Amino acid sequence: MTWPSRSHGAGSLTEADAGKEVTVCGWVDRNRNLGGLGFMDVRDHTGLLQVVFEPQTQPEASKLGARLRSEWVVCVRGQLRLRKDPNPKMATGAVELLASEVVVLNTVSRPLPFPVSDAEEKEQAREEVRLRHRVLDLRRPVMASNLRMRHRLVRCMRRFLEDEHGFVEVETPMLTRSTPEGARDYLVPSRLQAGEWYALPQSPQLFKQMLMVAGYDRYYQVARCFRDEDLRADRQPEFTQLDMELAFTDADGIMGLMEQLIARCFSEVLGVQVPLPLPRMTYADAMAKYGSDKPDLRYGLEFVDAIRLPQGGRVSNSRLKPPKGDVVNEAIAAGAAGLAFMRVQAGGAVDAAKPIREGLDEQQLAALLAAAQAEEGDLLLFAAGPAPVVNKALDRVRQYLAKDLNLIDTTAHNLLWVTDWPMFEFNEEEQRLEALHHPFTAPNPQDYEAAGGDLRNARAVAYDMVYNGVEIGGGSLRIYRRDVQQKVFDAIGLSHEEAEAKFGYLLDCFELGAPPHGGIAFGLDRLAMLFAGAPSIPVANAQLSELHVAVVRGQAAAGDGAAAEHDFW
């Protein structure tokens, strides 16, 4: 075994280095023989470099070079020279390394499950195969590029917050107690306190509020968080968020600072200039116009009681009728009973099913067409039922049609704030109110005062940042008075005794001079996914799998000794 040192990164060499003796180390990207000359590309974290083997001048190196195979680990020494036929597609395409010595540091002893080299990849392997062999997947150039992009993103955030705005990074505990954050906790048994359990944090929410009381009024953390919930392309059980909290700042101050942060990230990482200030839309308007609290504004299809699709002939009637219609099935999948439709003809006439025609008198029909701003040739789509069901169904249909009809400008970067969220939503299963954001969100002072302290119908001072139809960050002003916090607990059915048992330490802090404060958190994994243009979080982040399944081959059982110590088997 040897541990050689390289003189240069494979992808860092330029014409200015021609004539130098160079040592590079890395993996064999591909190896080929052309007319007696051997050519090999060596790959490391900096990029690719072409290596040339000349049997006439370096017979030993050439003989060994002919044996090299993809992904073998090598050290190559030689003289760098200018290429006779430069390759403009490679960053190092103007130079090549004439090999005088090759050392094989390691080989590949079994067939590769998929190609690592971009040059050899004809069809991308399935995600489950890539996750099972995650180390090879992370070695692929596209993955290396994505992870370095994520690094630049985090570095940009840190520099902005620390160097320009005086934020202090504080690490909060990982072993804490279970709190109502909206998802199930991951639990860790306590060995020293038999029968007791720690919870892994879903967010540092309570700790960062305590830091505000402690006087650290500009806090941030790149925080690891855990939620025991079903996997989705944009959601993982273990995730990272950029978490921030500020004291003595109102909502406009926090939102303005966050706009500057995100605009800086777009500029430095993607080279995209984001116009500021970002547009704002209330939660009520977002639901009324798009049926979604995270609307994608890169395309139209805004609706008022119905989706209006110009040139509606692009969607045939068969696609709107169950059971085989793909469009209506999107509405059904979202919980609607079906999808009604109407085609607008010349002179305000409509073509619709008989129940729709007979159910609307002329005045109602005219009002509907006017509200939808319908024109000849338009297709109007409706759903009926409770507002949450209708909104969900029409939102899903809107997104489906936008993709199906190629209405989305994939080069656009659309950001906005969604503000003025309701404090609560009704949980039908448990027949009670629950916090829409979390129970520490401050109520709108005007609503609070107008209702005499009754918070059930109040708006929250909450704000989410949405990028191309995806929520990338959410925050709010926080409650900092015990009496107001208790009223929120009362509204969600948490008794004084339960509140004291679960949150007594925070409530006590509110009696020790808690300052007005607020904050926000950005999902780093999700943001990195979107910046990379990746279809799912693992494609842009370093998770070795779903909670590292690829490494441990599943959720490994604890050893007998560890299980016995905890006495829960």
PDB file of N, CA, C and O in Angstrom, residues 88-89 110 153 209 262 272 286 302 317 377 392 400 423 426 440 537 557 569:
ATOM      1  N   PRO A  88     -12.408  21.313 -27.187  1.00  0.00           N
ATOM      2  CA  PRO A  88     -13.061  22.443 -26.513  1.00  0.00           C
ATOM      3  C   PRO A  88     -14.141  22.026 -25.527  1.00  0.00           C
ATOM      4  O   PRO A  88     -14.591  22.845 -24.726  1.00  0.00           O
ATOM      5  N   LYS A  89     -14.550  20.756 -25.540  1.00  0.00           N
ATOM      6  CA  LYS A  89     -15.583  20.296 -24.626  1.00  0.00           C
ATOM      7  C   LYS A  89     -15.039  19.975 -23.238  1.00  0.00           C
ATOM      8  O   LYS A  89     -15.823  19.775 -22.308  1.00  0.00           O
ATOM      9  N   ARG A 110     -15.124  -6.437  -8.917  1.00  0.00           N
ATOM     10  CA  ARG A 110     -16.397  -7.027  -9.335  1.00  0.00           C
ATOM     11  C   ARG A 110     -17.057  -6.109 -10.354  1.00  0.00           C
ATOM     12  O   ARG A 110     -16.703  -4.929 -10.448  1.00  0.00           O
ATOM     13  N   LEU A 153     -23.756  27.016  -2.021  1.00  0.00           N
ATOM     14  CA  LEU A 153     -24.989  27.592  -1.502  1.00  0.00           C
ATOM     15  C   LEU A 153     -24.884  27.843   0.000  1.00  0.00           C
ATOM     16  O   LEU A 153     -25.192  28.933   0.488  1.00  0.00           O
ATOM     17  N   GLN A 209     -36.031  30.099  20.309  1.00  0.00           N
ATOM     18  CA  GLN A 209     -36.779  31.119  21.023  1.00  0.00           C
ATOM     19  C   GLN A 209     -36.160  31.389  22.392  1.00  0.00           C
ATOM     20  O   GLN A 209     -36.112  32.531  22.857  1.00  0.00           O
ATOM     21  N   ILE A 262     -31.615  35.297  -0.229  1.00  0.00           N
ATOM     22  CA  ILE A 262     -31.915  34.391  -1.333  1.00  0.00           C
ATOM     23  C   ILE A 262     -31.453  34.984  -2.666  1.00  0.00           C
ATOM     24  O   ILE A 262     -30.932  34.265  -3.536  1.00  0.00           O
ATOM     25  N   VAL A 272     -28.003  34.151 -11.499  1.00  0.00           N
ATOM     26  CA  VAL A 272     -29.335  34.676 -11.829  1.00  0.00           C
ATOM     27  C   VAL A 272     -29.620  35.877 -10.947  1.00  0.00           C
ATOM     28  O   VAL A 272     -29.437  35.817  -9.727  1.00  0.00           O
ATOM     29  N   ALA A 286     -54.155  33.270  -2.622  1.00  0.00           N
ATOM     30  CA  ALA A 286     -53.509  32.109  -3.236  1.00  0.00           C
ATOM     31  C   ALA A 286     -54.485  30.943  -3.365  1.00  0.00           C
ATOM     32  O   ALA A 286     -54.549  30.274  -4.406  1.00  0.00           O
ATOM     33  N   GLU A 302     -55.032  30.761 -13.883  1.00  0.00           N
ATOM     34  CA  GLU A 302     -55.639  31.276 -12.655  1.00  0.00           C
ATOM     35  C   GLU A 302     -57.132  31.036 -12.720  1.00  0.00           C
ATOM     36  O   GLU A 302     -57.746  31.168 -13.774  1.00  0.00           O
ATOM     37  N   ASN A 317     -62.889  15.928 -25.062  1.00  0.00           N
ATOM     38  CA  ASN A 317     -63.890  15.534 -24.069  1.00  0.00           C
ATOM     39  C   ASN A 317     -63.557  14.193 -23.424  1.00  0.00           C
ATOM     40  O   ASN A 317     -63.843  13.971 -22.244  1.00  0.00           O
ATOM     41  N   GLY A 377     -63.989  29.668 -27.456  1.00  0.00           N
ATOM     42  CA  GLY A 377     -62.944  28.656 -27.590  1.00  0.00           C
ATOM     43  C   GLY A 377     -62.368  28.202 -26.263  1.00  0.00           C
ATOM     44  O   GLY A 377     -61.618  27.221 -26.211  1.00  0.00           O
ATOM     45  N   LYS A 392     -57.883  21.475  -3.677  1.00  0.00           N
ATOM     46  CA  LYS A 392     -56.860  20.456  -3.919  1.00  0.00           C
ATOM     47  C   LYS A 392     -57.013  19.841  -5.305  1.00  0.00           C
ATOM     48  O   LYS A 392     -56.020  19.629  -6.023  1.00  0.00           O
ATOM     49  N   TYR A 400     -51.268  19.607 -13.661  1.00  0.00           N
ATOM     50  CA  TYR A 400     -51.196  18.548 -14.669  1.00  0.00           C
ATOM     51  C   TYR A 400     -51.329  19.121 -16.077  1.00  0.00           C
ATOM     52  O   TYR A 400     -50.556  18.765 -16.989  1.00  0.00           O
ATOM     53  N   MET A 423     -54.405  31.197  11.605  1.00  0.00           N
ATOM     54  CA  MET A 423     -53.734  30.633  12.774  1.00  0.00           C
ATOM     55  C   MET A 423     -53.965  29.129  12.858  1.00  0.00           C
ATOM     56  O   MET A 423     -53.052  28.365  13.198  1.00  0.00           O
ATOM     57  N   PHE A 426     -58.952  23.043  10.944  1.00  0.00           N
ATOM     58  CA  PHE A 426     -59.736  22.083  11.710  1.00  0.00           C
ATOM     59  C   PHE A 426     -59.330  20.671  11.327  1.00  0.00           C
ATOM     60  O   PHE A 426     -59.304  20.300  10.159  1.00  0.00           O
ATOM     61  N   PHE A 440     -46.521  28.316  18.187  1.00  0.00           N
ATOM     62  CA  PHE A 440     -45.761  29.434  18.746  1.00  0.00           C
ATOM     63  C   PHE A 440     -45.790  30.654  17.825  1.00  0.00           C
ATOM     64  O   PHE A 440     -45.103  31.639  18.059  1.00  0.00           O
ATOM     65  N   ILE A 537     -34.613  14.899  -3.958  1.00  0.00           N
ATOM     66  CA  ILE A 537     -33.601  15.370  -3.013  1.00  0.00           C
ATOM     67  C   ILE A 537     -32.309  14.550  -3.066  1.00  0.00           C
ATOM     68  O   ILE A 537     -31.217  15.125  -3.061  1.00  0.00           O
ATOM     69  N   ALA A 557     -30.805  -4.079  13.278  1.00  0.00           N
ATOM     70  CA  ALA A 557     -31.219  -4.323  14.656  1.00  0.00           C
ATOM     71  C   ALA A 557     -30.059  -4.045  15.594  1.00  0.00           C
ATOM     72  O   ALA A 557     -28.888  -4.267  15.263  1.00  0.00           O
ATOM     73  N   TRP A 569     -36.669  -5.013  24.728  1.00  0.00           N
ATOM     74  CA  TRP A 569     -36.911  -6.140  23.818  1.00  0.00           C
ATOM     75  C   TRP A 569     -37.794  -7.149  24.542  1.00  0.00           C
ATOM     76  O   TRP A 569     -37.584  -7.474  25.680  1.00  0.00           O
TER      77      TRP A 569
END
